[in-house]
Amino acid sequence: MHMDSLSLQCRPTVTSFSYTCSHKHRKPQPAAPDRHRGTSLALKSLIVFSSLNQKSTTRLKGKAHPLQEPRTQPSGRIMIESDRELSAMVQELWDNDVNRLKPGKDYRISLQGKAGDSMAMSDNNDGAGYPLFTFVDENIFKKETFLAFISLLDNYVSDTGEPEIVTPEEVAENHKFLDAIIQTSTMKIAHKYLVENKLSPKDDTQFKEQLYRIWFELYARRGSSRPDSSGFEHVFVGETRGGRTVIGFHNWIQLYLQEKLGHIDYKGYSVSANSPQPDENKHILALQFSWKDGIKPKGSIFIGVSPEFEFALYTLCFLTSPNERVKVQFNFYDVEIVCHHYNQKHIGTTYPVLLKYRKPTK
């Protein structure tokens, strides 16, 4: 079953670079829905630190990657067996993600209980009495890619069906973010691999144009006749459908910042019979939460990774895996990356699903 039905608009000033949450106090109730850009002041100020001055994508169509062997399930859905070459690439991305946070040191989370199965927003469905994040060292938000990423989070209206209006300032912010990430080791590794496999242009400017089309070009999501969504908005910012359902929203930074502002009500972790039990040191978590007036009954996110790691990973999977699901192994994780496209040109949604965790030996 698809995990997705497939903004941040506030700016408080931060005077401290760490956030702690005392478990002596219950989490704040979700704030009233904010569907207008006018509240965007609170988030961008969240990153204004007092100490700072500061062509269509080439895609494999109708056939699998040469190193992948399709396996047809009884349902007719084509699944991709673990791709060793892609797994090696993801491992290289992981090893070079120098901006990744360490659990227990740079951030701490409190899993608490398992979320209920209902989509209701009642307390009976709430397996967590406190926020998910109890501490994040916000010094990481001063790094260039984090700073550029966070500046994008208030550029969208969350309601699907409401057309997005992109201002020149927002276009400039998109380009500034892409300029920052393509200079990182992780994106350079991904770019080199894509060029070698004739999936991306070698020229950095043309590669950036390709990334812009995949992630930032607007399209009309289901039920809308006008451009109201983009891959970036859906995956990293989150959207609401009908004011009652949260779709997308697969990014830990947005989750943390929105929870800190009181807009997120974490309802507990999600786990199925065949999935690994969650713990607070894993970098992948399935969870349930409410945002504004909507509920995300089950979502899955990386926690603590950098924006450039997720951007590189998801772009690789989008361009190399035409069947939209690929299994990769890296570090201690066996993960299925779900990456649905929109008209073969844009990312519809993408997120990780933890299949297996190999506990490190001491």
GROMACS .gro file of C-alpha atoms in nm:
model
  362
    1MET     CA    1   0.000   0.000   0.000
    2HIS     CA    2   0.139   0.336  -0.101
    3MET     CA    3   0.258   0.536   0.196
    4ASP     CA    4   0.165   0.865   0.031
    5SER     CA    5  -0.171   0.956  -0.110
    6LEU     CA    6   0.028   1.033  -0.410
    7SER     CA    7   0.479   2.561   0.460
    8LEU     CA    8   0.647   2.669   0.653
    9GLN     CA    9   0.553   3.020   0.689
   10CYS     CA   10   0.695   3.164   1.005
   11ARG     CA   11   1.023   3.315   1.118
   12PRO     CA   12   1.107   3.341   1.489
   13THR     CA   13   1.453   3.466   1.584
   14VAL     CA   14   1.689   3.208   1.722
   15THR     CA   15   1.927   3.315   1.993
   16SER     CA   16   2.053   2.970   2.085
   17PHE     CA   17   2.182   2.694   1.866
   18SER     CA   18   2.039   2.406   2.065
   19TYR     CA   19   1.686   2.307   2.147
   20THR     CA   20   1.595   2.094   2.441
   21CYS     CA   21   1.255   1.958   2.527
   22SER     CA   22   1.182   1.879   2.888
   23HIS     CA   23   0.960   1.578   2.933
   24LYS     CA   24   0.804   1.748   3.230
   25HIS     CA   25   0.578   1.931   2.988
   26ARG     CA   26   0.344   1.790   2.733
   27LYS     CA   27   0.393   1.885   2.372
   28PRO     CA   28   0.213   2.196   2.248
   29GLN     CA   29  -0.117   2.152   2.075
   30PRO     CA   30  -0.102   2.196   1.698
   31ALA     CA   31  -0.148   2.554   1.590
   32ALA     CA   32  -0.439   2.663   1.378
   33PRO     CA   33  -0.388   2.598   1.006
   34ASP     CA   34  -0.188   2.858   0.821
   35ARG     CA   35  -0.259   2.857   0.452
   36HIS     CA   36  -0.118   3.191   0.350
   37ARG     CA   37   0.229   3.312   0.271
   38GLY     CA   38   0.187   3.601   0.511
   39THR     CA   39   0.302   3.393   0.806
   40SER     CA   40   0.634   3.321   0.638
   41LEU     CA   41   0.821   3.556   0.869
   42ALA     CA   42   0.848   3.305   1.152
   43LEU     CA   43   1.050   3.036   0.974
   44LYS     CA   44   1.315   3.233   0.796
   45SER     CA   45   1.393   3.421   1.112
   46LEU     CA   46   1.442   3.080   1.267
   47ILE     CA   47   1.765   3.070   1.069
   48VAL     CA   48   1.866   3.434   1.107
   49PHE     CA   49   2.124   3.370   1.372
   50SER     CA   50   2.251   3.666   1.568
   51SER     CA   51   2.609   3.560   1.500
   52LEU     CA   52   2.568   3.543   1.121
   53ASN     CA   53   2.601   3.819   0.861
   54GLN     CA   54   2.547   3.629   0.653
   55LYS     CA   55   1.603   1.971  -2.076
   56SER     CA   56   1.395   1.725  -1.992
   57THR     CA   57   1.556   1.450  -1.796
   58THR     CA   58   1.715   1.158  -1.973
   59ARG     CA   59   1.539   0.856  -1.833
   60LEU     CA   60   1.532   0.485  -1.900
   61LYS     CA   61   1.184   0.424  -2.038
   62GLY     CA   62   1.018   0.087  -2.057
   63LYS     CA   63   1.323  -0.117  -1.960
   64ALA     CA   64   1.522  -0.187  -1.650
   65HIS     CA   65   1.870  -0.067  -1.568
   66PRO     CA   66   2.115  -0.313  -1.732
   67LEU     CA   67   2.228  -0.441  -1.392
   68GLN     CA   68   1.879  -0.490  -1.256
   69GLU     CA   69   1.659  -0.795  -1.300
   70PRO     CA   70   1.286  -0.725  -1.286
   71ARG     CA   71   1.073  -0.967  -1.088
   72THR     CA   72   0.699  -0.962  -1.147
   73GLN     CA   73   0.487  -1.012  -0.838
   74PRO     CA   74   0.148  -1.190  -0.856
   75SER     CA   75  -0.012  -0.846  -0.844
   76GLY     CA   76   0.168  -0.755  -1.166
   77ARG     CA   77   0.383  -0.491  -0.996
   78ILE     CA   78   0.743  -0.499  -1.110
   79MET     CA   79   0.991  -0.496  -0.825
   80ILE     CA   80   1.364  -0.440  -0.863
   81GLU     CA   81   1.602  -0.675  -0.686
   82SER     CA   82   1.881  -0.518  -0.486
   83ASP     CA   83   2.107  -0.341  -0.732
   84ARG     CA   84   2.465  -0.395  -0.621
   85GLU     CA   85   2.606  -0.113  -0.828
   86LEU     CA   86   2.351   0.135  -0.701
   87SER     CA   87   2.402   0.008  -0.346
   88ALA     CA   88   2.773   0.076  -0.382
   89MET     CA   89   2.692   0.427  -0.500
   90VAL     CA   90   2.458   0.489  -0.207
   91GLN     CA   91   2.726   0.360   0.030
   92GLU     CA   92   2.969   0.610  -0.123
   93LEU     CA   93   2.716   0.889  -0.076
   94TRP     CA   94   2.668   0.782   0.285
   95ASP     CA   95   3.042   0.770   0.353
   96ASN     CA   96   3.086   1.120   0.211
   97ASP     CA   97   2.793   1.281   0.390
   98VAL     CA   98   3.017   1.489   0.615
   99ASN     CA   99   2.726   1.702   0.734
  100ARG     CA  100   2.525   1.411   0.873
  101LEU     CA  101   2.431   1.445   1.240
  102LYS     CA  102   2.512   1.175   1.494
  103PRO     CA  103   2.222   1.036   1.698
  104GLY     CA  104   2.264   1.087   2.071
  105LYS     CA  105   2.528   1.354   2.014
  106ASP     CA  106   2.399   1.607   1.759
  107TYR     CA  107   2.033   1.522   1.809
  108ARG     CA  108   1.810   1.311   2.031
  109ILE     CA  109   1.461   1.177   1.968
  110SER     CA  110   1.202   1.018   2.195
  111LEU     CA  111   1.012   0.739   2.017
  112GLN     CA  112   0.763   0.672   2.300
  113GLY     CA  113   0.476   0.447   2.189
  114LYS     CA  114   0.335   0.299   1.872
  115ALA     CA  115   0.083   0.513   1.686
  116GLY     CA  116  -0.271   0.391   1.634
  117ASP     CA  117  -0.401   0.265   1.302
  118SER     CA  118  -0.679   0.520   1.269
  119MET     CA  119  -0.660   0.840   1.068
  120ALA     CA  120  -0.852   1.019   1.342
  121MET     CA  121  -0.685   1.303   1.531
  122SER     CA  122  -0.819   1.196   1.872
  123ASP     CA  123  -0.607   1.127   2.178
  124ASN     CA  124  -0.703   0.759   2.148
  125ASN     CA  125  -0.483   0.743   1.839
  126ASP     CA  126  -0.186   0.913   2.007
  127GLY     CA  127   0.097   0.688   2.123
  128ALA     CA  128   0.322   0.978   2.222
  129GLY     CA  129   0.269   1.235   2.493
  130TYR     CA  130   0.572   1.445   2.405
  131PRO     CA  131   0.751   1.578   2.095
  132LEU     CA  132   0.968   1.350   1.883
  133PHE     CA  133   1.277   1.572   1.899
  134THR     CA  134   1.417   1.643   2.244
  135PHE     CA  135   1.741   1.807   2.128
  136VAL     CA  136   1.899   1.927   1.803
  137ASP     CA  137   2.229   2.111   1.784
  138GLU     CA  138   2.124   2.394   1.557
  139ASN     CA  139   2.482   2.491   1.475
  140ILE     CA  140   2.438   2.257   1.178
  141PHE     CA  141   2.184   2.502   1.037
  142LYS     CA  142   2.465   2.753   0.981
  143LYS     CA  143   2.619   2.529   0.715
  144GLU     CA  144   2.564   2.652   0.361
  145THR     CA  145   2.347   2.370   0.230
  146PHE     CA  146   2.126   2.364   0.540
  147LEU     CA  147   2.089   2.742   0.534
  148ALA     CA  148   1.994   2.740   0.165
  149PHE     CA  149   1.757   2.446   0.215
  150ILE     CA  150   1.569   2.605   0.505
  151SER     CA  151   1.521   2.926   0.307
  152LEU     CA  152   1.302   2.728   0.063
  153LEU     CA  153   1.060   2.587   0.316
  154ASP     CA  154   0.830   2.891   0.327
  155ASN     CA  155   0.794   2.924  -0.050
  156TYR     CA  156   0.483   2.709  -0.086
  157VAL     CA  157   0.111   2.703  -0.010
  158SER     CA  158   0.038   2.366   0.148
  159ASP     CA  159  -0.312   2.311   0.007
  160THR     CA  160  -0.320   2.104  -0.311
  161GLY     CA  161  -0.550   2.259  -0.567
  162GLU     CA  162  -0.433   2.609  -0.483
  163PRO     CA  163  -0.200   2.728  -0.761
  164GLU     CA  164   0.156   2.812  -0.665
  165ILE     CA  165   0.288   3.155  -0.758
  166VAL     CA  166   0.667   3.153  -0.782
  167THR     CA  167   0.830   3.491  -0.729
  168PRO     CA  168   1.169   3.596  -0.873
  169GLU     CA  169   1.306   3.589  -0.518
  170GLU     CA  170   1.196   3.227  -0.477
  171VAL     CA  171   1.351   3.129  -0.811
  172ALA     CA  172   1.677   3.285  -0.694
  173GLU     CA  173   1.655   3.088  -0.367
  174ASN     CA  174   1.604   2.765  -0.562
  175HIS     CA  175   1.914   2.833  -0.770
  176LYS     CA  176   2.117   2.929  -0.463
  177PHE     CA  177   2.031   2.595  -0.305
  178LEU     CA  178   2.129   2.402  -0.619
  179ASP     CA  179   2.453   2.602  -0.645
  180ALA     CA  180   2.534   2.502  -0.287
  181ILE     CA  181   2.463   2.131  -0.315
  182ILE     CA  182   2.635   2.062  -0.648
  183GLN     CA  183   2.960   2.170  -0.483
  184THR     CA  184   2.933   1.900  -0.215
  185SER     CA  185   3.108   1.564  -0.234
  186THR     CA  186   2.781   1.373  -0.232
  187MET     CA  187   2.634   1.555  -0.531
  188LYS     CA  188   2.964   1.540  -0.721
  189ILE     CA  189   2.969   1.161  -0.672
  190ALA     CA  190   2.610   1.131  -0.792
  191HIS     CA  191   2.675   1.362  -1.088
  192LYS     CA  192   2.983   1.165  -1.198
  193TYR     CA  193   2.788   0.838  -1.189
  194LEU     CA  194   2.496   0.986  -1.386
  195VAL     CA  195   2.732   1.129  -1.650
  196GLU     CA  196   2.911   0.795  -1.686
  197ASN     CA  197   2.574   0.628  -1.743
  198LYS     CA  198   2.463   0.897  -1.990
  199LEU     CA  199   2.176   1.005  -1.767
  200SER     CA  200   2.291   1.361  -1.700
  201PRO     CA  201   2.493   1.626  -1.883
  202LYS     CA  202   2.854   1.675  -1.776
  203ASP     CA  203   2.833   2.054  -1.769
  204ASP     CA  204   2.743   2.181  -1.420
  205THR     CA  205   2.509   2.448  -1.553
  206GLN     CA  206   2.316   2.198  -1.763
  207PHE     CA  207   2.310   1.951  -1.474
  208LYS     CA  208   2.165   2.220  -1.250
  209GLU     CA  209   1.898   2.286  -1.514
  210GLN     CA  210   1.813   1.917  -1.512
  211LEU     CA  211   1.784   1.915  -1.132
  212TYR     CA  212   1.563   2.224  -1.147
  213ARG     CA  213   1.322   2.054  -1.388
  214ILE     CA  214   1.306   1.735  -1.184
  215TRP     CA  215   1.253   1.902  -0.847
  216PHE     CA  216   1.124   2.257  -0.887
  217GLU     CA  217   0.912   2.277  -1.202
  218LEU     CA  218   0.546   2.298  -1.109
  219TYR     CA  219   0.281   2.050  -1.221
  220ALA     CA  220  -0.085   1.983  -1.143
  221ARG     CA  221  -0.123   1.713  -0.881
  222ARG     CA  222  -0.425   1.483  -0.891
  223GLY     CA  223  -0.752   1.670  -0.865
  224SER     CA  224  -0.609   2.002  -0.977
  225SER     CA  225  -0.626   2.162  -1.320
  226ARG     CA  226  -0.356   2.420  -1.248
  227PRO     CA  227   0.010   2.382  -1.142
  228ASP     CA  228  -0.006   2.346  -0.766
  229SER     CA  229   0.283   2.118  -0.671
  230SER     CA  230   0.645   2.022  -0.729
  231GLY     CA  231   0.869   1.736  -0.628
  232PHE     CA  232   1.051   1.955  -0.379
  233GLU     CA  233   0.734   2.081  -0.214
  234HIS     CA  234   0.579   1.737  -0.184
  235VAL     CA  235   0.885   1.551  -0.054
  236PHE     CA  236   1.063   1.809   0.160
  237VAL     CA  237   0.793   2.058   0.264
  238GLY     CA  238   0.469   1.859   0.268
  239GLU     CA  239   0.120   1.926   0.137
  240THR     CA  240  -0.237   1.895   0.259
  241ARG     CA  241  -0.530   1.751   0.067
  242GLY     CA  242  -0.878   1.865   0.152
  243GLY     CA  243  -0.747   2.014   0.474
  244ARG     CA  244  -0.762   1.672   0.641
  245THR     CA  245  -0.480   1.461   0.497
  246VAL     CA  246  -0.107   1.532   0.492
  247ILE     CA  247   0.072   1.401   0.184
  248GLY     CA  248   0.446   1.394   0.122
  249PHE     CA  249   0.641   1.554   0.408
  250HIS     CA  250   0.940   1.319   0.419
  251ASN     CA  251   1.208   1.547   0.563
  252TRP     CA  252   1.340   1.555   0.919
  253ILE     CA  253   1.449   1.920   0.912
  254GLN     CA  254   1.101   2.040   0.820
  255LEU     CA  255   0.956   1.804   1.080
  256TYR     CA  256   1.185   1.938   1.353
  257LEU     CA  257   1.126   2.304   1.269
  258GLN     CA  258   0.750   2.264   1.243
  259GLU     CA  259   0.740   2.068   1.569
  260LYS     CA  260   0.943   2.339   1.739
  261LEU     CA  261   0.688   2.596   1.622
  262GLY     CA  262   0.403   2.387   1.763
  263HIS     CA  263   0.256   2.289   1.426
  264ILE     CA  264   0.341   1.917   1.451
  265ASP     CA  265   0.179   1.670   1.691
  266TYR     CA  266   0.391   1.353   1.688
  267LYS     CA  267   0.165   1.053   1.750
  268GLY     CA  268   0.420   0.773   1.773
  269TYR     CA  269   0.620   0.538   1.555
  270SER     CA  270   0.476   0.301   1.295
  271VAL     CA  271   0.588  -0.059   1.261
  272SER     CA  272   0.452  -0.358   1.071
  273ALA     CA  273   0.495  -0.729   1.137
  274ASN     CA  274   0.782  -0.759   0.889
  275SER     CA  275   0.966  -0.433   0.956
  276PRO     CA  276   1.248  -0.380   1.206
  277GLN     CA  277   1.165  -0.237   1.545
  278PRO     CA  278   1.257   0.132   1.558
  279ASP     CA  279   1.515   0.269   1.794
  280GLU     CA  280   1.652   0.613   1.863
  281ASN     CA  281   1.989   0.549   1.695
  282LYS     CA  282   1.858   0.448   1.352
  283HIS     CA  283   1.865   0.709   1.077
  284ILE     CA  284   1.531   0.594   0.927
  285LEU     CA  285   1.195   0.616   1.103
  286ALA     CA  286   0.834   0.537   1.011
  287LEU     CA  287   0.596   0.755   1.208
  288GLN     CA  288   0.254   0.915   1.236
  289PHE     CA  289   0.188   1.282   1.303
  290SER     CA  290  -0.061   1.562   1.248
  291TRP     CA  291   0.028   1.890   1.081
  292LYS     CA  292  -0.200   2.190   1.082
  293ASP     CA  293  -0.548   2.029   1.063
  294GLY     CA  294  -0.437   1.720   0.871
  295ILE     CA  295  -0.309   1.376   0.966
  296LYS     CA  296  -0.018   1.183   0.817
  297PRO     CA  297  -0.127   0.827   0.904
  298LYS     CA  298   0.207   0.676   0.807
  299GLY     CA  299   0.520   0.842   0.678
  300SER     CA  300   0.885   0.745   0.652
  301ILE     CA  301   1.188   0.971   0.674
  302PHE     CA  302   1.563   0.979   0.708
  303ILE     CA  303   1.672   1.149   1.030
  304GLY     CA  304   1.994   1.345   1.071
  305VAL     CA  305   2.114   1.324   0.710
  306SER     CA  306   2.210   1.632   0.510
  307PRO     CA  307   1.994   1.790   0.237
  308GLU     CA  308   2.263   1.708  -0.019
  309PHE     CA  309   2.256   1.337   0.072
  310GLU     CA  310   1.880   1.309   0.021
  311PHE     CA  311   1.889   1.517  -0.296
  312ALA     CA  312   2.169   1.302  -0.443
  313LEU     CA  313   2.011   0.971  -0.339
  314TYR     CA  314   1.662   1.050  -0.466
  315THR     CA  315   1.791   1.198  -0.793
  316LEU     CA  316   1.997   0.884  -0.855
  317CYS     CA  317   1.698   0.660  -0.792
  318PHE     CA  318   1.469   0.872  -1.010
  319LEU     CA  319   1.704   0.862  -1.308
  320THR     CA  320   1.825   0.502  -1.281
  321SER     CA  321   1.517   0.309  -1.164
  322PRO     CA  322   1.229   0.325  -1.412
  323ASN     CA  323   1.016   0.086  -1.210
  324GLU     CA  324   1.003   0.337  -0.925
  325ARG     CA  325   1.108   0.103  -0.645
  326VAL     CA  326   1.465  -0.006  -0.583
  327LYS     CA  327   1.625  -0.196  -0.298
  328VAL     CA  328   1.966  -0.081  -0.179
  329GLN     CA  329   2.203  -0.187   0.096
  330PHE     CA  330   2.432   0.059   0.271
  331ASN     CA  331   2.587   0.090   0.614
  332PHE     CA  332   2.367  -0.132   0.836
  333TYR     CA  333   2.049  -0.075   0.636
  334ASP     CA  334   1.849  -0.263   0.375
  335VAL     CA  335   1.618   0.000   0.231
  336GLU     CA  336   1.359   0.023  -0.041
  337ILE     CA  337   1.361   0.365  -0.201
  338VAL     CA  338   1.019   0.446  -0.339
  339CYS     CA  339   1.043   0.708  -0.613
  340HIS     CA  340   0.729   0.776  -0.815
  341HIS     CA  341   0.761   1.000  -1.118
  342TYR     CA  342   0.515   1.244  -1.266
  343ASN     CA  343   0.492   1.217  -1.646
  344GLN     CA  344   0.848   1.076  -1.653
  345LYS     CA  345   0.976   1.431  -1.602
  346HIS     CA  346   0.929   1.522  -1.238
  347ILE     CA  347   0.942   1.355  -0.899
  348GLY     CA  348   0.594   1.281  -0.767
  349THR     CA  349   0.709   1.148  -0.432
  350THR     CA  350   1.008   0.966  -0.289
  351TYR     CA  351   1.094   0.826   0.052
  352PRO     CA  352   1.284   0.541   0.224
  353VAL     CA  353   1.128   0.224   0.363
  354LEU     CA  354   1.346   0.036   0.611
  355LEU     CA  355   1.339  -0.337   0.531
  356LYS     CA  356   1.616  -0.469   0.752
  357TYR     CA  357   1.870  -0.339   1.000
  358ARG     CA  358   2.194  -0.526   1.060
  359LYS     CA  359   2.302  -0.435   1.409
  360PRO     CA  360   2.671  -0.342   1.419
  361THR     CA  361   2.900  -0.582   1.602
  362LYS     CA  362   3.111  -0.435   1.878
   0.00000   0.00000   0.00000
